[in-house]
Amino acid sequence: MLRQIKPRNARSKRALEKKAPKAVENPKTALFLRGTTCSQVVQDALTDLHSLRQPLAKKFTKKNAIHPFEDPASLEFFSEKNDTSLIIFGSSSKKRPHTLTLARTFASKILDMLELHLDPESYRRIAQFKGRKFAVGLRPMILFSGTAFESPVANEYTMAKSMLIDLFKGDASSDKIDVEGLQYIVSVAAEEPVGDAVKPAIHLRIYLISTKRSGQRLPRVEVEEMGPRMDFRVGRMQEPEEAVWKEALKTAKVEEKVKKNVTTDTMGDKIGRIHLGRQDLSELQTRKMKGLKRSRDLEDEAMVDAPAEEEDTQKRHKK
């Protein structure tokens, strides 16, 4: 059972309501942090991934004595404190050099983790690629190529595919996508497996998309590498527990209330229809004018009737 926290003031109450479960969850925020020993290559990789994840990202620069697979309590604390369900931890040691650990949390507890060992020889930063960059906050197109990602059995590569989608997909709360906003593509390729002893490497590339005139109806599409360029080898992994994973995949059933007599036209404007009862026009308030008073009408009728009576009296006298 989850621990219940009673708010002490209105500010803490709003913070707890923001973190509380919702029918439509907030976009995932990623937390980037480093360990006590972290090579410059890993620090540069964290900086590049943090820039790609903006604005849904937080980055710590101080050293943290954390060993994710031995004791993940510190990661769980940082996740709950900063309301981040995706963690990228960078570290480097003699046994496991240039390591990026990707972790996901559910209910402020570690759900699953995966180690990716970065190749320092082939790594290239974003700053090393000259040219334009994409705008912050845009959603990319993601491409996975390789039979390793299509395995029917859950393994390191299916977990890497799931985590990389969570890392790069951004804010997916809206189903509508502007075609003009599709400015870059994330390509993740895995080599074909040769044997059980050697695991295929994973190649991460980021390409900018540009459209040019082709003389036809459809434009000519060109791609240009933007960076970063990363090659990984998969390491240790921690699979989620079956019961917790099933609980994490649950979605709330949102029943939208149908509003009667309310429609939306083709332009997106909301139109409402109002039904009124029978109106009594005799009680309708009109503009007040002296000429419209009832007393004036009675006086006019009296003046018309008076000459008629005088004519009748004169006729009688003549007879």
PDB file of C-alpha atoms in Angstrom, residues 110-272:
ATOM      1  CA  ILE A 110      12.325   1.367  -9.493  1.00  0.00           C
ATOM      2  CA  LEU A 111      10.428  -0.474 -12.217  1.00  0.00           C
ATOM      3  CA  ASP A 112      13.228  -1.604 -14.542  1.00  0.00           C
ATOM      4  CA  MET A 113      16.829  -0.703 -15.405  1.00  0.00           C
ATOM      5  CA  LEU A 114      19.236  -1.207 -18.286  1.00  0.00           C
ATOM      6  CA  GLU A 115      22.959  -0.534 -18.684  1.00  0.00           C
ATOM      7  CA  LEU A 116      24.367   0.846 -21.938  1.00  0.00           C
ATOM      8  CA  HIS A 117      28.156   1.029 -22.379  1.00  0.00           C
ATOM      9  CA  LEU A 118      29.159   3.943 -24.606  1.00  0.00           C
ATOM     10  CA  ASP A 119      31.968   3.535 -27.127  1.00  0.00           C
ATOM     11  CA  PRO A 120      34.299   6.557 -26.618  1.00  0.00           C
ATOM     12  CA  GLU A 121      36.049   6.087 -29.977  1.00  0.00           C
ATOM     13  CA  SER A 122      32.984   6.574 -32.175  1.00  0.00           C
ATOM     14  CA  TYR A 123      31.179   9.104 -29.961  1.00  0.00           C
ATOM     15  CA  ARG A 124      30.631  12.561 -31.460  1.00  0.00           C
ATOM     16  CA  ARG A 125      28.990  15.497 -29.680  1.00  0.00           C
ATOM     17  CA  ILE A 126      26.288  17.746 -31.121  1.00  0.00           C
ATOM     18  CA  ALA A 127      28.756  20.645 -31.146  1.00  0.00           C
ATOM     19  CA  GLN A 128      31.038  18.712 -33.508  1.00  0.00           C
ATOM     20  CA  PHE A 129      28.391  18.744 -36.239  1.00  0.00           C
ATOM     21  CA  LYS A 130      28.187  22.053 -38.023  1.00  0.00           C
ATOM     22  CA  GLY A 131      24.834  23.191 -39.299  1.00  0.00           C
ATOM     23  CA  ARG A 132      21.399  24.117 -38.052  1.00  0.00           C
ATOM     24  CA  LYS A 133      19.681  22.439 -35.130  1.00  0.00           C
ATOM     25  CA  PHE A 134      16.029  21.648 -34.469  1.00  0.00           C
ATOM     26  CA  ALA A 135      13.769  23.799 -32.308  1.00  0.00           C
ATOM     27  CA  VAL A 136      13.252  22.889 -28.658  1.00  0.00           C
ATOM     28  CA  GLY A 137      10.088  20.981 -27.753  1.00  0.00           C
ATOM     29  CA  LEU A 138       9.440  19.293 -31.110  1.00  0.00           C
ATOM     30  CA  ARG A 139       8.545  15.609 -31.315  1.00  0.00           C
ATOM     31  CA  PRO A 140      10.775  13.458 -33.525  1.00  0.00           C
ATOM     32  CA  MET A 141      10.139  10.506 -35.779  1.00  0.00           C
ATOM     33  CA  ILE A 142      11.727   7.359 -34.329  1.00  0.00           C
ATOM     34  CA  LEU A 143      13.045   4.503 -36.442  1.00  0.00           C
ATOM     35  CA  PHE A 144      14.197   1.109 -35.110  1.00  0.00           C
ATOM     36  CA  SER A 145      15.936  -1.212 -37.530  1.00  0.00           C
ATOM     37  CA  GLY A 146      17.269  -4.678 -36.757  1.00  0.00           C
ATOM     38  CA  THR A 147      15.828  -8.073 -35.934  1.00  0.00           C
ATOM     39  CA  ALA A 148      17.037  -7.789 -32.344  1.00  0.00           C
ATOM     40  CA  PHE A 149      14.300  -5.228 -31.576  1.00  0.00           C
ATOM     41  CA  GLU A 150      11.586  -7.545 -32.939  1.00  0.00           C
ATOM     42  CA  SER A 151      12.241 -10.427 -30.554  1.00  0.00           C
ATOM     43  CA  PRO A 152       8.988 -12.012 -29.231  1.00  0.00           C
ATOM     44  CA  VAL A 153      10.756 -12.716 -25.929  1.00  0.00           C
ATOM     45  CA  ALA A 154      11.594  -9.791 -23.645  1.00  0.00           C
ATOM     46  CA  ASN A 155      15.355  -9.153 -23.575  1.00  0.00           C
ATOM     47  CA  GLU A 156      17.866  -6.291 -23.417  1.00  0.00           C
ATOM     48  CA  TYR A 157      16.992  -5.015 -26.882  1.00  0.00           C
ATOM     49  CA  THR A 158      13.216  -4.923 -26.417  1.00  0.00           C
ATOM     50  CA  MET A 159      13.792  -3.078 -23.131  1.00  0.00           C
ATOM     51  CA  ALA A 160      16.213  -0.680 -24.847  1.00  0.00           C
ATOM     52  CA  LYS A 161      13.580  -0.001 -27.528  1.00  0.00           C
ATOM     53  CA  SER A 162      10.917   0.737 -24.916  1.00  0.00           C
ATOM     54  CA  MET A 163      13.198   3.018 -22.882  1.00  0.00           C
ATOM     55  CA  LEU A 164      14.516   4.941 -25.878  1.00  0.00           C
ATOM     56  CA  ILE A 165      10.950   5.594 -27.041  1.00  0.00           C
ATOM     57  CA  ASP A 166      10.127   6.995 -23.593  1.00  0.00           C
ATOM     58  CA  LEU A 167      13.286   9.102 -23.717  1.00  0.00           C
ATOM     59  CA  PHE A 168      12.740  10.702 -27.130  1.00  0.00           C
ATOM     60  CA  LYS A 169       8.972  10.796 -27.687  1.00  0.00           C
ATOM     61  CA  GLY A 170       8.472  13.998 -25.673  1.00  0.00           C
ATOM     62  CA  ASP A 171       4.999  15.259 -24.870  1.00  0.00           C
ATOM     63  CA  ALA A 172       2.578  12.744 -26.405  1.00  0.00           C
ATOM     64  CA  SER A 173      -0.568  14.111 -24.760  1.00  0.00           C
ATOM     65  CA  SER A 174      -1.932  15.349 -28.103  1.00  0.00           C
ATOM     66  CA  ASP A 175      -2.817  13.021 -30.958  1.00  0.00           C
ATOM     67  CA  LYS A 176      -2.579  15.799 -33.543  1.00  0.00           C
ATOM     68  CA  ILE A 177       0.812  16.397 -35.174  1.00  0.00           C
ATOM     69  CA  ASP A 178       1.822  19.364 -37.298  1.00  0.00           C
ATOM     70  CA  VAL A 179       3.723  18.178 -40.354  1.00  0.00           C
ATOM     71  CA  GLU A 180       5.873  21.320 -40.244  1.00  0.00           C
ATOM     72  CA  GLY A 181       7.048  20.269 -36.772  1.00  0.00           C
ATOM     73  CA  LEU A 182       8.593  17.005 -38.021  1.00  0.00           C
ATOM     74  CA  GLN A 183      12.108  18.371 -38.331  1.00  0.00           C
ATOM     75  CA  TYR A 184      14.326  15.488 -37.196  1.00  0.00           C
ATOM     76  CA  ILE A 185      14.437  11.717 -36.971  1.00  0.00           C
ATOM     77  CA  VAL A 186      15.983   9.454 -34.329  1.00  0.00           C
ATOM     78  CA  SER A 187      17.467   6.339 -35.908  1.00  0.00           C
ATOM     79  CA  VAL A 188      18.331   3.353 -33.687  1.00  0.00           C
ATOM     80  CA  ALA A 189      19.910   0.402 -35.475  1.00  0.00           C
ATOM     81  CA  ALA A 190      21.108  -2.919 -34.102  1.00  0.00           C
ATOM     82  CA  GLU A 191      23.588  -5.171 -35.850  1.00  0.00           C
ATOM     83  CA  GLU A 192      22.553  -8.655 -36.816  1.00  0.00           C
ATOM     84  CA  PRO A 193      23.386 -11.227 -34.100  1.00  0.00           C
ATOM     85  CA  VAL A 194      26.293 -13.514 -35.000  1.00  0.00           C
ATOM     86  CA  GLY A 195      26.292 -15.807 -31.968  1.00  0.00           C
ATOM     87  CA  ASP A 196      25.058 -16.075 -28.414  1.00  0.00           C
ATOM     88  CA  ALA A 197      28.403 -15.006 -26.963  1.00  0.00           C
ATOM     89  CA  VAL A 198      28.629 -11.627 -28.753  1.00  0.00           C
ATOM     90  CA  LYS A 199      25.732  -9.223 -28.336  1.00  0.00           C
ATOM     91  CA  PRO A 200      25.024  -6.854 -31.245  1.00  0.00           C
ATOM     92  CA  ALA A 201      25.923  -3.192 -30.854  1.00  0.00           C
ATOM     93  CA  ILE A 202      23.291  -0.444 -30.902  1.00  0.00           C
ATOM     94  CA  HIS A 203      23.917   2.619 -33.091  1.00  0.00           C
ATOM     95  CA  LEU A 204      22.115   5.877 -32.262  1.00  0.00           C
ATOM     96  CA  ARG A 205      21.994   8.617 -34.910  1.00  0.00           C
ATOM     97  CA  ILE A 206      20.028  11.890 -35.121  1.00  0.00           C
ATOM     98  CA  TYR A 207      19.208  13.342 -38.564  1.00  0.00           C
ATOM     99  CA  LEU A 208      17.686  16.669 -39.580  1.00  0.00           C
ATOM    100  CA  ILE A 209      14.986  16.575 -42.249  1.00  0.00           C
ATOM    101  CA  SER A 210      14.856  19.168 -45.001  1.00  0.00           C
ATOM    102  CA  THR A 211      12.443  19.358 -47.940  1.00  0.00           C
ATOM    103  CA  LYS A 212      13.450  20.839 -51.292  1.00  0.00           C
ATOM    104  CA  ARG A 213      11.767  21.457 -54.606  1.00  0.00           C
ATOM    105  CA  SER A 214      11.625  18.468 -56.911  1.00  0.00           C
ATOM    106  CA  GLY A 215       9.571  19.842 -59.800  1.00  0.00           C
ATOM    107  CA  GLN A 216       6.757  17.471 -58.865  1.00  0.00           C
ATOM    108  CA  ARG A 217       3.856  17.492 -56.457  1.00  0.00           C
ATOM    109  CA  LEU A 218       5.816  15.817 -53.666  1.00  0.00           C
ATOM    110  CA  PRO A 219       8.987  17.554 -52.410  1.00  0.00           C
ATOM    111  CA  ARG A 220      12.410  15.958 -52.306  1.00  0.00           C
ATOM    112  CA  VAL A 221      13.375  14.935 -48.758  1.00  0.00           C
ATOM    113  CA  GLU A 222      16.998  15.065 -47.609  1.00  0.00           C
ATOM    114  CA  VAL A 223      18.509  14.125 -44.258  1.00  0.00           C
ATOM    115  CA  GLU A 224      21.622  15.544 -42.611  1.00  0.00           C
ATOM    116  CA  GLU A 225      23.270  14.130 -39.495  1.00  0.00           C
ATOM    117  CA  MET A 226      22.923  16.540 -36.603  1.00  0.00           C
ATOM    118  CA  GLY A 227      24.429  14.572 -33.728  1.00  0.00           C
ATOM    119  CA  PRO A 228      25.063  13.184 -31.270  1.00  0.00           C
ATOM    120  CA  ARG A 229      26.512   9.955 -32.636  1.00  0.00           C
ATOM    121  CA  MET A 230      26.555   7.127 -30.078  1.00  0.00           C
ATOM    122  CA  ASP A 231      27.343   3.418 -30.210  1.00  0.00           C
ATOM    123  CA  PHE A 232      26.304   1.235 -27.272  1.00  0.00           C
ATOM    124  CA  ARG A 233      26.870  -2.241 -25.959  1.00  0.00           C
ATOM    125  CA  VAL A 234      24.138  -3.594 -23.703  1.00  0.00           C
ATOM    126  CA  GLY A 235      25.106  -4.541 -20.141  1.00  0.00           C
ATOM    127  CA  ARG A 236      23.166  -5.565 -17.076  1.00  0.00           C
ATOM    128  CA  MET A 237      19.400  -5.322 -16.908  1.00  0.00           C
ATOM    129  CA  GLN A 238      16.746  -5.532 -14.230  1.00  0.00           C
ATOM    130  CA  GLU A 239      13.372  -6.700 -15.454  1.00  0.00           C
ATOM    131  CA  PRO A 240      10.175  -5.476 -13.790  1.00  0.00           C
ATOM    132  CA  GLU A 241       8.136  -7.740 -11.572  1.00  0.00           C
ATOM    133  CA  GLU A 242       5.150  -9.191 -13.377  1.00  0.00           C
ATOM    134  CA  ALA A 243       2.552  -7.882 -10.898  1.00  0.00           C
ATOM    135  CA  VAL A 244       4.088  -4.384 -10.797  1.00  0.00           C
ATOM    136  CA  TRP A 245       4.406  -4.285 -14.595  1.00  0.00           C
ATOM    137  CA  LYS A 246       0.751  -5.252 -14.984  1.00  0.00           C
ATOM    138  CA  GLU A 247      -0.234  -2.538 -12.516  1.00  0.00           C
ATOM    139  CA  ALA A 248       1.891   0.062 -14.338  1.00  0.00           C
ATOM    140  CA  LEU A 249       0.208  -0.703 -17.678  1.00  0.00           C
ATOM    141  CA  LYS A 250      -3.300  -0.097 -16.371  1.00  0.00           C
ATOM    142  CA  THR A 251      -5.164   2.835 -17.866  1.00  0.00           C
ATOM    143  CA  ALA A 252      -8.224   4.552 -16.483  1.00  0.00           C
ATOM    144  CA  LYS A 253     -11.486   4.346 -18.372  1.00  0.00           C
ATOM    145  CA  VAL A 254     -12.484   7.894 -19.170  1.00  0.00           C
ATOM    146  CA  GLU A 255     -16.178   8.194 -19.952  1.00  0.00           C
ATOM    147  CA  GLU A 256     -16.889  11.470 -21.645  1.00  0.00           C
ATOM    148  CA  LYS A 257     -20.271  12.940 -20.780  1.00  0.00           C
ATOM    149  CA  VAL A 258     -22.275  13.692 -23.889  1.00  0.00           C
ATOM    150  CA  LYS A 259     -23.567  17.248 -23.791  1.00  0.00           C
ATOM    151  CA  LYS A 260     -26.987  17.582 -25.360  1.00  0.00           C
ATOM    152  CA  ASN A 261     -27.617  20.198 -28.045  1.00  0.00           C
ATOM    153  CA  VAL A 262     -23.897  21.089 -28.258  1.00  0.00           C
ATOM    154  CA  THR A 263     -22.082  20.497 -31.547  1.00  0.00           C
ATOM    155  CA  THR A 264     -18.856  21.568 -33.212  1.00  0.00           C
ATOM    156  CA  ASP A 265     -18.799  22.804 -36.783  1.00  0.00           C
ATOM    157  CA  THR A 266     -16.114  22.251 -39.407  1.00  0.00           C
ATOM    158  CA  MET A 267     -14.221  25.351 -38.257  1.00  0.00           C
ATOM    159  CA  GLY A 268     -13.916  24.016 -34.717  1.00  0.00           C
ATOM    160  CA  ASP A 269     -16.419  26.482 -33.216  1.00  0.00           C
ATOM    161  CA  LYS A 270     -18.774  25.230 -30.541  1.00  0.00           C
ATOM    162  CA  ILE A 271     -22.464  25.732 -31.321  1.00  0.00           C
ATOM    163  CA  GLY A 272     -25.209  25.357 -28.722  1.00  0.00           C
TER     164      GLY A 272
END
